[in-house]
């Protein structure tokens, strides 16, 4: 294999036709490095010398921890030549991922003085969490935010190997005992920009500083310090705090103006793993892909092996089915739900009917007098959507404009109305977004309403000769019922990469979340928004993900010996599926009952997750067996596992045999599906659990044994569950859902079950 280094290794040399270069991630056989090279980086550089006159410039990243290989700037012919090497397992074009854009602690029960952690109080848990480090891969951090104040924090844990990098706008001294690390990774992004082309924003500085706001918001949600009198321009006023207020934060900026490039994400994950983080939080993702082509899944596997919990957002493509991102079973896939807090606003029409909506508008109001209302009156067919340039100022000046939601950003529509001379906006949902209401800090008085109300207002605007409207704002209201409700935007199952693994795993708070913000940008994120605020209210699975990252940090602090799989199991099996009216969780899309394809195991319950009783643990070897069961080649499995001696001699008959805390039963022409699971006792010795099953009439569920007796802490017990589809059930039957619960007086260890008769 030493020939890898020689110029005769490749038949394409410097005479290659010059074509546009792209970033490629190259997976290498790690063990093939010739002895003549001191490091793998030297080997990679040498391999590029045969292809390019500037190998040092072409080699963007050399990966060792999260991935075996490198990222390089190559043209397609060079990439093709490289792929023919015996030492190359694969060459993949870089992927662009996207961001999945103060009352949550109380809503989650984290402000209770006792009872959080069996035998310990909140203060003891907070002290334990000081040694836990959360790495956030996002748009960077605004270090001056009060959410990263380190008052009362002890010295940085000795295990920490990270640093705060220096940049023209970022002094390493901005870091402290709370924000202990800040780095940036932009080589993939800069390569895609062509050194300042279509991707790159003029004057953009390579720095960990957050110019977007998203990264500061997610980092402070996970582990922000207490900040009194926090609000967004008066809304949601109170004390802002993260989930794990005493945990440390390390920010890894991997997302830039046009997205998050896979090569940069992988470099950020690798650095975070080497730096010594305990939890990785990624509020970003792309579409679903096989795990060996999924940058985040590959990096997360190495993190899991090293005991690092990885939490990722599920995506914001709901309520359409099969829209999930980040579905690898070693990742915690997080959907979004609402809080018990709302920001009501009202549209009062000329017919005296008042319709309910929401808004975060904080400027001067319209007053009580109604003004003219217009809808779909403009220069183009896009006027109903209030697209840029679509509104005729002569028709909308001084009036309220009714805009359909969709195509462009909600706040952008308000800017279009304002620029055309409108004095207010009613933003009406269409069928795509249903009844879900997301509040925004609009640039002009604006109210968002659901589809049904939107249809009534649309009809009024069309049929009334002189329609009018007035907009009224109601501030902040608490104790909203029902809550939580599954957010309509939260991406849905089924899991199309591995249908036998139920995803998402859980939901957490992700609608109208108050957290810290970058002072480099206004609350809408629009260039024309000159307002500055220390906190902002945002929605998305991007917001729910860091809630779970912070909760995982608390569980890690309480149980440092637990594996990432055990922590995930604790959060899943203790999640609840009833709202604050004691009814089954509902779906904001249409108000119907939700199901595990939308909410997974349910909404997280931190108090119960700290003492789950039993956990479903999964070893690295079991994950490898799972991967070998997916029909991947051994080389594909090696891409993820990064071990040279993988043979896949051991496989599951069915990927669903993985010891996962939930069940996804795919009959697919069979009538019988049987799985064996193993539970580990993390509760008291001499614990007895009995099983309860719940399922549809079309499936018979039987469990053996029906009772599990654990005589000691750490003891493991197995059970087998058999699912039998009743004869005559159509292969086209709609999916059904159920549950399996192991319970006693202290704990209810619940697993959701989905039943499908065929793939979608």
XYZ file of C-alpha atoms in Angstrom:
760
model
C 0.000 0.000 0.000
C 3.036 2.293 0.137
C 2.333 3.040 -3.509
C -0.372 5.366 -2.212
C 2.353 7.951 -1.765
C 3.939 7.697 -5.189
C 3.134 9.803 -8.193
C 2.452 6.710 -10.264
C -0.442 5.788 -7.988
C -2.889 7.950 -9.909
C -3.253 8.198 -13.650
C -4.742 11.656 -13.532
C -1.948 14.206 -13.066
C -1.648 17.947 -13.274
C -2.751 17.997 -16.914
C -6.338 17.458 -15.815
C -8.807 19.872 -17.338
C -9.536 22.721 -14.946
C -13.115 22.456 -13.741
C -15.024 23.850 -10.775
C -13.751 22.427 -7.521
C -15.955 21.086 -4.752
C -15.360 19.747 -1.275
C -15.222 15.961 -1.006
C -15.038 13.882 2.166
C -12.680 10.946 1.601
C -12.962 7.816 3.737
C -9.623 6.010 4.102
C -8.520 2.598 5.328
C -6.886 3.930 8.457
C -4.607 0.914 8.916
C -3.164 1.224 5.383
C -0.920 4.172 6.248
C 2.621 3.329 5.046
C 5.308 3.319 7.730
C 7.184 5.966 5.732
C 4.635 8.549 6.907
C 4.814 9.745 10.483
C 1.173 10.859 10.630
C -2.007 10.192 8.726
C -2.094 13.872 7.814
C 1.263 13.459 6.018
C -0.132 10.451 4.156
C -3.248 12.349 3.077
C -1.186 15.323 1.887
C 1.069 13.023 -0.122
C -1.900 11.315 -1.744
C -3.085 14.696 -3.016
C 0.303 15.650 -4.490
C -0.365 13.433 -7.503
C -3.635 15.248 -8.163
C -2.986 18.914 -7.529
C -0.133 21.390 -7.626
C -1.284 22.847 -4.291
C -1.933 19.874 -1.980
C -1.610 22.007 1.158
C -4.444 24.237 -0.056
C -6.529 21.301 -1.251
C -6.432 19.453 2.087
C -9.113 21.174 4.181
C -9.388 18.851 7.177
C -7.637 15.718 8.385
C -9.959 13.649 10.581
C -8.788 11.118 13.149
C -11.347 10.833 15.942
C -14.802 11.204 14.398
C -13.878 9.774 11.002
C -10.974 8.036 9.258
C -10.071 10.253 6.355
C -9.977 13.834 5.184
C -11.848 16.601 3.414
C -10.308 18.060 0.286
C -11.018 20.592 -2.439
C -11.075 18.636 -5.713
C -12.619 18.732 -9.132
C -14.855 15.778 -10.112
C -12.111 14.074 -12.159
C -9.689 14.227 -9.244
C -12.322 12.807 -6.921
C -12.991 9.996 -9.379
C -9.271 9.216 -9.593
C -8.967 9.182 -5.821
C -11.894 6.789 -5.455
C -10.007 4.150 -7.480
C -7.341 3.761 -4.776
C -7.336 0.484 -2.836
C -6.833 2.524 0.335
C -9.935 4.635 -0.261
C -13.240 3.279 1.024
C -15.363 6.076 -0.367
C -15.377 9.616 -1.771
C -18.488 11.681 -1.013
C -19.415 15.194 -2.070
C -19.867 17.555 0.863
C -23.453 17.935 2.098
C -25.109 21.170 3.231
C -27.178 20.909 6.405
C -29.607 23.550 7.673
C -30.497 24.998 11.059
C -33.794 23.752 12.422
C -34.906 27.049 13.398
C -38.250 31.682 30.633
C -40.845 29.490 31.475
C -39.555 26.133 30.360
C -37.754 25.278 33.636
C -40.999 25.649 35.620
C -43.003 23.857 32.925
C -40.554 20.940 33.115
C -40.533 20.934 36.917
C -36.895 21.983 37.286
C -37.511 24.721 39.853
C -38.719 22.349 42.559
C -36.567 22.501 45.677
C -36.589 18.772 46.265
C -37.698 15.494 44.794
C -35.780 15.934 41.554
C -33.219 13.253 42.224
C -34.004 10.493 44.686
C -32.377 11.308 48.028
C -30.912 14.593 46.804
C -32.130 18.162 46.324
C -31.806 20.593 43.433
C -28.701 22.245 44.899
C -26.822 18.943 45.071
C -27.731 18.155 41.453
C -26.549 21.588 40.336
C -23.221 21.075 42.101
C -22.770 17.705 40.397
C -23.525 19.238 36.987
C -20.534 21.630 37.268
C -18.325 18.882 35.879
C -20.552 18.291 32.835
C -19.618 20.004 29.547
C -22.138 20.593 26.746
C -20.714 21.130 23.262
C -23.065 23.096 20.995
C -22.481 22.924 17.219
C -24.276 25.899 15.745
C -23.745 29.502 14.563
C -21.332 30.391 17.360
C -21.904 32.374 20.537
C -22.372 35.954 21.773
C -20.011 35.697 24.762
C -21.081 38.974 26.384
C -24.569 37.610 27.060
C -25.481 37.490 30.737
C -26.564 33.887 30.156
C -22.869 32.986 30.133
C -22.036 34.791 33.374
C -19.739 32.589 35.491
C -20.449 34.034 38.937
C -20.037 31.323 41.546
C -18.668 28.779 39.090
C -15.657 26.755 40.294
C -12.523 26.172 38.228
C -12.882 24.535 34.829
C -12.845 20.692 35.039
C -9.321 19.269 34.676
C -10.492 16.945 31.868
C -11.161 19.933 29.566
C -8.724 20.157 26.652
C -10.472 22.824 24.601
C -9.803 26.486 24.080
C -11.241 29.808 22.958
C -9.771 30.863 19.657
C -8.722 34.392 18.825
C -10.325 36.366 16.007
C -10.569 40.052 15.061
C -13.940 40.248 16.806
C -13.388 37.566 19.450
C -10.918 37.867 22.319
C -10.162 34.545 24.041
C -10.622 36.410 27.328
C -14.356 36.534 26.531
C -14.453 32.925 27.690
C -14.741 32.192 31.387
C -15.663 29.406 33.803
C -19.125 29.106 32.204
C -18.321 29.519 28.501
C -15.158 27.435 28.505
C -14.622 26.943 24.783
C -15.311 28.675 21.461
C -14.011 27.557 18.082
C -15.017 28.006 14.442
C -14.836 25.700 11.418
C -15.356 27.261 8.012
C -13.080 25.579 5.459
C -15.942 23.670 3.821
C -18.095 26.791 3.738
C -15.256 28.930 2.349
C -14.460 26.306 -0.288
C -18.095 26.307 -1.411
C -17.957 30.098 -1.558
C -15.093 29.933 -4.046
C -13.067 32.274 -1.895
C -15.799 34.883 -1.753
C -18.326 33.768 -4.341
C -22.039 33.076 -4.081
C -21.915 31.449 -0.667
C -19.732 33.901 1.184
C -21.053 37.079 2.746
C -18.740 40.046 2.005
C -16.647 40.926 5.039
C -17.626 37.803 6.965
C -14.996 37.060 9.599
C -13.846 33.573 10.512
C -14.694 33.702 14.179
C -16.734 31.921 16.869
C -18.824 35.087 17.294
C -22.522 34.557 16.602
C -23.865 36.993 14.003
C -27.056 34.974 13.512
C -28.441 34.515 17.043
C -29.383 30.850 16.652
C -26.266 29.466 18.361
C -26.501 31.818 21.340
C -30.171 30.880 21.734
C -29.529 27.123 21.700
C -26.452 27.271 23.962
C -28.258 29.337 26.589
C -31.309 27.058 26.405
C -29.126 24.062 27.238
C -27.053 25.575 30.026
C -27.586 29.319 30.414
C -27.075 30.909 33.826
C -29.954 32.566 35.701
C -30.742 36.043 34.303
C -33.366 38.111 36.102
C -35.775 40.460 34.299
C -35.254 38.816 30.919
C -37.761 39.403 28.130
C -38.153 40.050 24.427
C -39.162 43.707 24.318
C -41.479 43.117 27.302
C -42.834 39.708 26.280
C -42.254 36.565 28.419
C -40.786 38.648 31.214
C -39.144 36.757 34.082
C -35.959 34.904 34.945
C -34.324 33.227 31.960
C -32.241 30.092 32.599
C -31.042 27.009 30.826
C -31.849 23.431 31.694
C -28.494 22.726 33.379
C -27.607 26.135 34.816
C -24.320 24.980 36.337
C -23.031 22.923 33.405
C -20.255 24.305 31.198
C -20.745 25.404 27.587
C -18.386 25.017 24.620
C -19.453 26.606 21.327
C -18.365 25.189 17.960
C -19.343 27.437 15.067
C -20.032 25.207 12.065
C -22.933 27.119 10.497
C -22.502 30.195 8.336
C -24.529 32.509 6.136
C -25.751 29.807 3.745
C -25.866 26.735 5.948
C -23.744 24.164 7.729
C -21.350 22.140 5.579
C -20.779 18.478 6.433
C -16.983 18.811 6.331
C -17.147 21.624 8.900
C -19.652 19.754 11.081
C -17.438 16.676 11.113
C -14.412 18.815 12.031
C -16.401 20.446 14.823
C -17.603 17.092 16.179
C -14.073 15.701 16.061
C -12.697 18.702 17.952
C -15.480 18.533 20.545
C -14.816 14.828 21.139
C -11.102 15.485 21.585
C -11.777 18.529 23.782
C -13.676 16.402 26.306
C -17.369 17.308 26.036
C -19.960 15.091 27.753
C -22.966 16.105 25.658
C -23.176 17.190 22.011
C -26.128 19.329 20.907
C -26.845 19.813 17.186
C -29.912 21.828 16.209
C -29.378 21.214 12.507
C -29.852 18.525 9.884
C -30.553 17.616 6.302
C -32.708 14.990 4.681
C -32.484 11.344 5.672
C -29.717 9.220 4.139
C -28.035 5.866 4.801
C -25.945 6.180 7.951
C -22.658 5.759 6.055
C -23.550 8.886 4.029
C -24.764 10.866 7.044
C -21.994 13.093 8.423
C -23.768 13.714 11.712
C -24.520 10.000 12.237
C -20.869 9.100 11.573
C -19.514 11.671 14.018
C -22.170 10.810 16.598
C -21.213 7.121 16.530
C -17.672 7.939 17.669
C -19.075 10.287 20.314
C -21.383 7.532 21.602
C -18.455 5.094 21.762
C -16.627 7.562 23.993
C -19.595 8.002 26.316
C -20.850 11.291 24.849
C -24.619 11.811 24.629
C -25.696 13.256 21.253
C -28.957 15.167 20.914
C -30.225 16.369 17.502
C -33.293 18.175 16.240
C -35.794 16.078 14.284
C -36.459 18.772 11.675
C -39.178 21.308 10.907
C -40.854 19.607 7.939
C -44.037 18.489 9.697
C -46.850 17.704 9.624
C -45.926 15.796 6.454
C -45.110 12.159 7.245
C -41.643 10.632 6.803
C -39.802 13.961 7.070
C -37.396 13.178 9.919
C -33.705 14.050 10.054
C -31.052 12.607 12.387
C -32.659 9.182 12.840
C -29.598 7.069 13.746
C -30.478 4.987 16.836
C -27.383 6.232 18.719
C -28.733 9.807 18.378
C -31.520 11.301 20.503
C -33.988 12.599 17.900
C -36.016 15.465 19.358
C -39.368 16.786 18.162
C -41.120 19.916 19.434
C -44.144 20.747 21.556
C -45.739 23.873 22.993
C -45.456 25.441 26.444
C -48.263 26.529 28.738
C -47.506 30.147 27.779
C -48.933 32.150 24.921
C -48.860 35.644 23.430
C -52.448 36.366 22.403
C -53.418 38.979 19.852
C -56.725 39.645 18.141
C -58.072 40.691 14.768
C -61.340 42.622 15.150
C -63.220 42.825 11.855
C -65.745 45.394 10.729
C -68.542 42.870 11.358
C -67.614 43.079 15.073
C -66.296 39.509 15.185
C -63.028 39.174 17.130
C -60.693 36.378 16.068
C -57.914 35.006 18.261
C -54.305 34.854 17.114
C -50.793 35.418 18.453
C -48.080 38.044 18.130
C -44.867 39.368 19.660
C -45.228 42.838 18.158
C -43.957 45.335 20.727
C -44.073 48.730 19.032
C -46.734 51.375 18.843
C -50.120 49.820 18.164
C -52.736 50.700 15.555
C -55.208 52.168 17.995
C -58.815 51.056 18.356
C -60.168 52.496 15.134
C -60.499 49.967 12.294
C -58.843 50.605 8.930
C -59.379 49.072 5.520
C -58.524 45.390 5.014
C -57.154 44.121 1.696
C -56.387 40.617 0.452
C -54.769 39.444 -2.782
C -54.724 42.969 -4.208
C -51.441 43.643 -5.926
C -49.155 43.566 -8.903
C -48.863 39.810 -9.300
C -50.310 36.425 -8.462
C -48.039 36.373 -5.393
C -49.865 39.226 -3.657
C -51.854 36.792 -1.497
C -48.490 35.583 -0.144
C -47.165 39.151 0.215
C -44.039 38.310 -1.736
C -41.449 41.016 -2.343
C -42.720 43.461 -4.965
C -46.157 41.849 -5.172
C -48.160 44.535 -3.322
C -49.454 47.699 -4.986
C -48.798 50.614 -2.603
C -51.817 52.460 -4.008
C -54.041 49.615 -2.825
C -52.482 48.832 0.564
C -51.286 52.212 1.903
C -52.803 52.890 5.308
C -54.526 49.490 5.440
C -54.219 46.093 7.105
C -53.094 43.435 4.630
C -54.166 39.800 4.910
C -51.222 37.560 3.892
C -51.221 33.799 3.361
C -48.472 31.956 5.234
C -45.911 30.101 3.127
C -43.087 30.439 0.559
C -41.273 33.274 2.389
C -40.457 33.913 6.056
C -43.332 35.099 8.235
C -41.510 38.252 9.379
C -40.441 39.000 5.812
C -44.077 39.293 4.766
C -44.577 41.958 7.430
C -41.599 43.892 6.073
C -43.104 43.735 2.561
C -46.429 45.075 3.858
C -44.691 47.878 5.778
C -42.560 48.860 2.793
C -45.685 49.069 0.619
C -47.307 51.467 3.106
C -49.500 49.006 4.998
C -50.096 49.705 8.701
C -50.783 46.143 9.839
C -50.859 42.497 8.767
C -52.980 39.452 9.467
C -50.878 36.366 8.715
C -53.276 33.514 7.919
C -52.303 29.855 7.900
C -53.157 27.665 4.954
C -53.764 23.923 4.923
C -50.002 23.272 5.036
C -49.576 24.781 8.515
C -53.052 24.023 9.848
C -53.989 25.458 13.215
C -50.491 25.966 14.554
C -49.727 29.480 15.738
C -46.147 30.736 15.989
C -45.610 34.193 17.459
C -43.120 36.571 15.816
C -41.587 39.923 16.699
C -42.907 41.663 13.597
C -41.739 45.034 12.289
C -45.321 46.320 12.139
C -48.537 45.456 14.021
C -49.308 41.872 12.975
C -51.422 38.955 14.163
C -50.988 35.306 13.132
C -54.157 33.184 12.893
C -54.884 29.512 12.138
C -56.274 28.068 8.927
C -59.935 27.944 9.989
C -59.926 31.541 11.211
C -57.866 32.493 8.165
C -60.510 31.050 5.862
C -63.229 33.069 7.644
C -61.224 36.293 7.347
C -60.399 35.542 3.690
C -64.105 35.062 2.972
C -64.967 38.298 4.795
C -62.318 40.229 2.822
C -63.622 38.845 -0.487
C -67.350 39.256 0.151
C -67.563 42.529 2.109
C -67.630 45.662 -0.085
C -65.597 47.697 2.425
C -63.852 45.274 4.779
C -62.068 46.714 7.815
C -59.949 45.391 10.664
C -58.237 46.486 13.867
C -55.416 44.611 15.607
C -55.171 44.310 19.396
C -52.269 42.837 21.433
C -52.694 40.916 24.682
C -49.170 40.543 26.102
C -48.115 37.324 27.860
C -50.589 34.759 29.226
C -49.664 31.703 31.325
C -51.341 28.386 32.214
C -52.581 27.809 28.677
C -54.624 24.617 28.223
C -54.179 22.204 26.643
C -50.394 21.967 26.769
C -48.136 20.590 25.631
C -49.408 20.195 22.081
C -47.202 18.673 19.359
C -45.991 21.463 17.066
C -47.304 21.159 13.517
C -43.849 21.949 12.115
C -42.188 19.132 14.077
C -41.021 16.489 11.580
C -42.844 13.152 11.590
C -42.149 9.490 11.254
C -42.035 6.882 10.030
C -38.270 6.481 9.947
C -37.462 5.862 6.284
C -33.805 4.934 6.860
C -34.594 2.109 9.290
C -38.378 1.585 9.543
C -37.847 -0.887 12.435
C -36.584 1.949 14.688
C -39.316 4.259 15.938
C -38.482 7.965 15.604
C -38.655 10.689 16.843
C -37.573 9.631 20.322
C -39.261 12.364 22.377
C -40.592 15.888 22.166
C -39.550 18.861 24.268
C -40.458 22.563 24.457
C -39.898 24.110 21.027
C -42.545 26.793 20.437
C -42.056 30.431 21.475
C -38.926 29.787 23.552
C -37.192 32.732 25.240
C -33.390 32.525 25.358
C -30.274 34.651 24.866
C -29.658 36.405 21.554
C -26.865 37.945 19.547
C -26.769 41.727 19.634
C -25.384 41.717 16.090
C -28.853 41.212 14.635
C -32.450 42.199 15.317
C -35.035 39.751 16.675
C -36.527 39.028 13.229
C -33.111 38.318 11.698
C -33.943 40.703 8.846
C -31.254 43.138 7.705
C -33.719 46.036 7.970
C -34.545 45.209 11.611
C -32.443 47.703 13.591
C -33.813 46.700 17.002
C -31.415 45.182 19.534
C -32.370 42.727 22.247
C -30.469 40.515 24.697
C -33.151 37.817 24.459
C -35.363 36.519 21.697
C -38.328 34.197 21.327
C -37.912 31.489 18.693
C -39.631 28.299 17.597
C -38.397 25.093 15.997
C -36.998 21.680 16.824
C -33.789 23.722 17.056
C -35.213 24.997 20.339
C -36.417 21.633 21.693
C -33.093 19.890 21.023
C -31.000 21.916 23.534
C -33.673 21.394 26.199
C -32.961 17.658 25.961
C -29.190 18.279 25.769
C -29.375 20.174 29.049
C -31.548 17.520 30.683
C -29.092 14.836 29.556
C -26.350 16.842 31.281
C -28.341 16.759 34.525
C -28.846 12.991 34.260
C -25.141 12.562 33.458
C -24.328 14.567 36.602
C -26.641 12.420 38.718
C -25.474 9.136 37.148
C -21.950 9.627 35.717
C -21.584 5.886 35.151
C -24.575 5.684 32.780
C -23.992 5.193 29.053
C -25.566 7.560 26.475
C -28.062 4.778 25.681
C -29.072 4.495 29.340
C -29.616 8.273 29.534
C -31.698 8.164 26.366
C -33.742 5.261 27.735
C -34.404 7.143 30.978
C -35.715 10.169 29.077
C -37.860 8.024 26.767
C -39.446 5.522 29.143
C -40.485 8.217 31.639
C -41.931 10.612 29.032
C -45.622 11.450 29.337
C -48.350 11.323 26.708
C -51.097 13.258 28.517
C -51.442 17.041 28.546
C -52.354 19.331 31.447
C -56.049 18.522 30.986
C -55.282 14.787 31.484
C -56.137 14.096 27.853
C -53.991 12.376 25.223
C -51.491 14.725 23.568
C -52.906 16.568 20.574
C -51.424 17.634 17.244
C -51.375 21.376 16.505
C -51.713 20.673 12.779
C -55.400 19.811 13.004
C -56.251 19.366 16.681
C -56.453 15.588 16.350
C -54.901 13.118 18.793
C -51.157 12.791 18.343
C -49.288 9.489 17.966
C -45.699 8.186 18.367
C -44.796 9.100 14.788
C -45.266 12.701 15.955
C -44.286 12.628 19.646
C -42.158 9.475 19.947
C -42.232 8.197 23.523
C -43.883 11.463 24.603
C -42.900 14.730 26.251
C -39.826 14.583 28.483
C -40.274 14.562 32.267
C -36.922 15.440 33.912
C -37.913 14.533 37.448
C -38.946 11.021 36.529
C -36.016 10.572 34.110
C -33.546 10.998 36.984
C -34.985 7.856 38.613
C -36.401 5.683 35.801
C -36.193 2.345 37.649
C -35.123 0.353 34.580
C -33.189 1.220 31.423
C -32.681 -0.323 27.994
C -28.899 -0.189 27.546
C -27.103 -0.715 24.218
C -23.390 -1.438 23.797
C -21.234 -0.373 20.867
C -21.029 -4.041 19.807
C -24.831 -4.227 19.648
C -24.920 -1.148 17.446
C -22.369 -2.796 15.140
C -24.550 -5.916 14.947
C -27.465 -3.608 14.101
C -25.473 -1.939 11.294
C -24.481 -5.327 9.904
C -28.209 -6.157 9.692
C -29.022 -3.293 7.316
C -27.644 -4.821 4.124
C -24.655 -2.478 4.103
C -21.309 -3.641 2.769
C -18.580 -4.227 5.360
C -16.799 -1.130 4.035
C -19.940 0.913 4.618
C -20.113 -0.326 8.198
C -16.427 0.529 8.648
C -17.181 4.096 7.532
C -19.362 4.473 10.613
C -17.580 2.221 13.102
C -13.976 3.070 12.170
C -12.615 -0.363 13.162
C -10.440 -2.324 10.711
C -11.491 -5.810 11.870
C -15.244 -5.596 11.216
C -16.501 -8.750 9.451
C -20.255 -8.610 10.119
C -20.211 -12.279 11.095
C -22.946 -11.467 13.626
C -26.211 -9.964 12.434
C -29.747 -9.525 13.684
C -32.425 -11.287 11.641
C -34.313 -8.012 11.855
C -32.872 -4.533 12.696
C -35.746 -4.161 15.170
C -33.952 -6.630 17.454
C -31.773 -3.765 18.693
C -32.387 -3.239 22.424
C -34.201 0.029 21.782
C -36.591 1.650 24.319
C -39.401 1.715 21.744
C -40.795 -0.685 19.143
C -41.558 -0.217 15.453
C -43.245 -3.360 14.167
C -43.219 -3.725 10.390
C -45.181 -6.815 9.389
C -44.367 -6.471 5.675
C -46.180 -9.639 4.590
C -45.471 -11.540 7.837
C -48.076 -12.176 10.480
C -45.676 -12.699 13.385
C -42.884 -10.404 14.632
C -40.993 -11.362 17.782
C -38.436 -9.276 19.676
C -36.405 -9.883 22.819
C -35.424 -6.918 24.978
C -33.136 -6.619 28.002
C -33.793 -4.324 30.956
C -31.183 -3.204 33.503
C -32.224 -2.374 37.049
C -31.028 1.103 38.046
C -33.519 1.302 40.910
C -33.450 -0.397 44.304
C -32.609 -4.061 44.843
C -35.473 -6.534 45.185
C -37.661 -4.685 42.681
C -40.574 -6.458 41.008
C -42.159 -5.244 37.759
C -45.302 -6.474 36.025
C -46.094 -5.882 32.368
C -49.146 -4.164 30.875
C -49.752 -4.079 27.129
C -51.991 -1.891 25.046
C -52.551 -2.333 21.318
C -55.019 -2.146 18.446
C -57.681 -4.776 17.808
C -55.798 -5.866 14.686
C -52.764 -7.137 16.659
C -52.421 -9.652 19.493
C -49.531 -8.811 21.854
C -48.083 -11.357 24.263
C -45.110 -10.917 26.623
C -43.059 -13.635 28.354
C -42.408 -13.538 31.248
C -45.100 -11.222 32.575
C -43.147 -10.470 35.768
C -39.508 -9.418 36.155
C -37.798 -9.766 39.537
C -34.557 -7.842 40.065
C -32.681 -8.967 43.171
C -29.814 -6.494 42.861
C -28.901 -3.113 41.398
C -27.432 -3.474 37.901
C -29.039 -6.870 37.331
C -30.252 -7.523 33.769
C -33.414 -9.395 32.802
C -34.769 -10.311 29.381
C -38.303 -10.578 28.081
C -39.742 -11.575 24.712
C -42.711 -9.869 23.100
C -44.646 -11.450 20.229
C -46.821 -9.395 17.909
C -49.338 -11.335 15.792
C -51.345 -9.556 13.117
C -54.882 -10.840 12.831
C -55.754 -12.719 9.646
C -57.342 -10.677 6.937
C -55.666 -7.394 7.877
C -55.055 -5.491 4.639
C -51.434 -4.675 3.723
C -52.778 -1.165 3.086
C -54.209 -0.843 6.603
C -53.389 2.448 8.292
C -50.656 2.441 10.952
C -51.679 1.664 14.508
C -50.063 2.333 17.867
C -49.813 0.814 21.321
C -47.516 0.502 24.336
C -45.697 -1.917 26.614
C -45.289 -0.834 30.237
C -43.254 -2.470 33.004
C -44.532 -1.051 36.251
C -44.635 -1.155 40.013
C -45.656 1.318 42.722
C -42.588 3.501 42.103
C -41.984 3.405 38.354
C -43.770 3.026 35.047
C -41.250 2.079 32.330
C -43.201 2.728 29.146
C -42.293 1.890 25.547
C -44.391 3.121 22.613
C -45.131 0.663 19.791
C -46.004 1.471 16.183
C -47.520 -1.105 13.809
C -47.184 -0.908 10.028
C -48.264 -3.494 7.501
C -46.153 -2.104 4.668
C -43.668 0.667 3.941
C -45.137 3.976 2.848
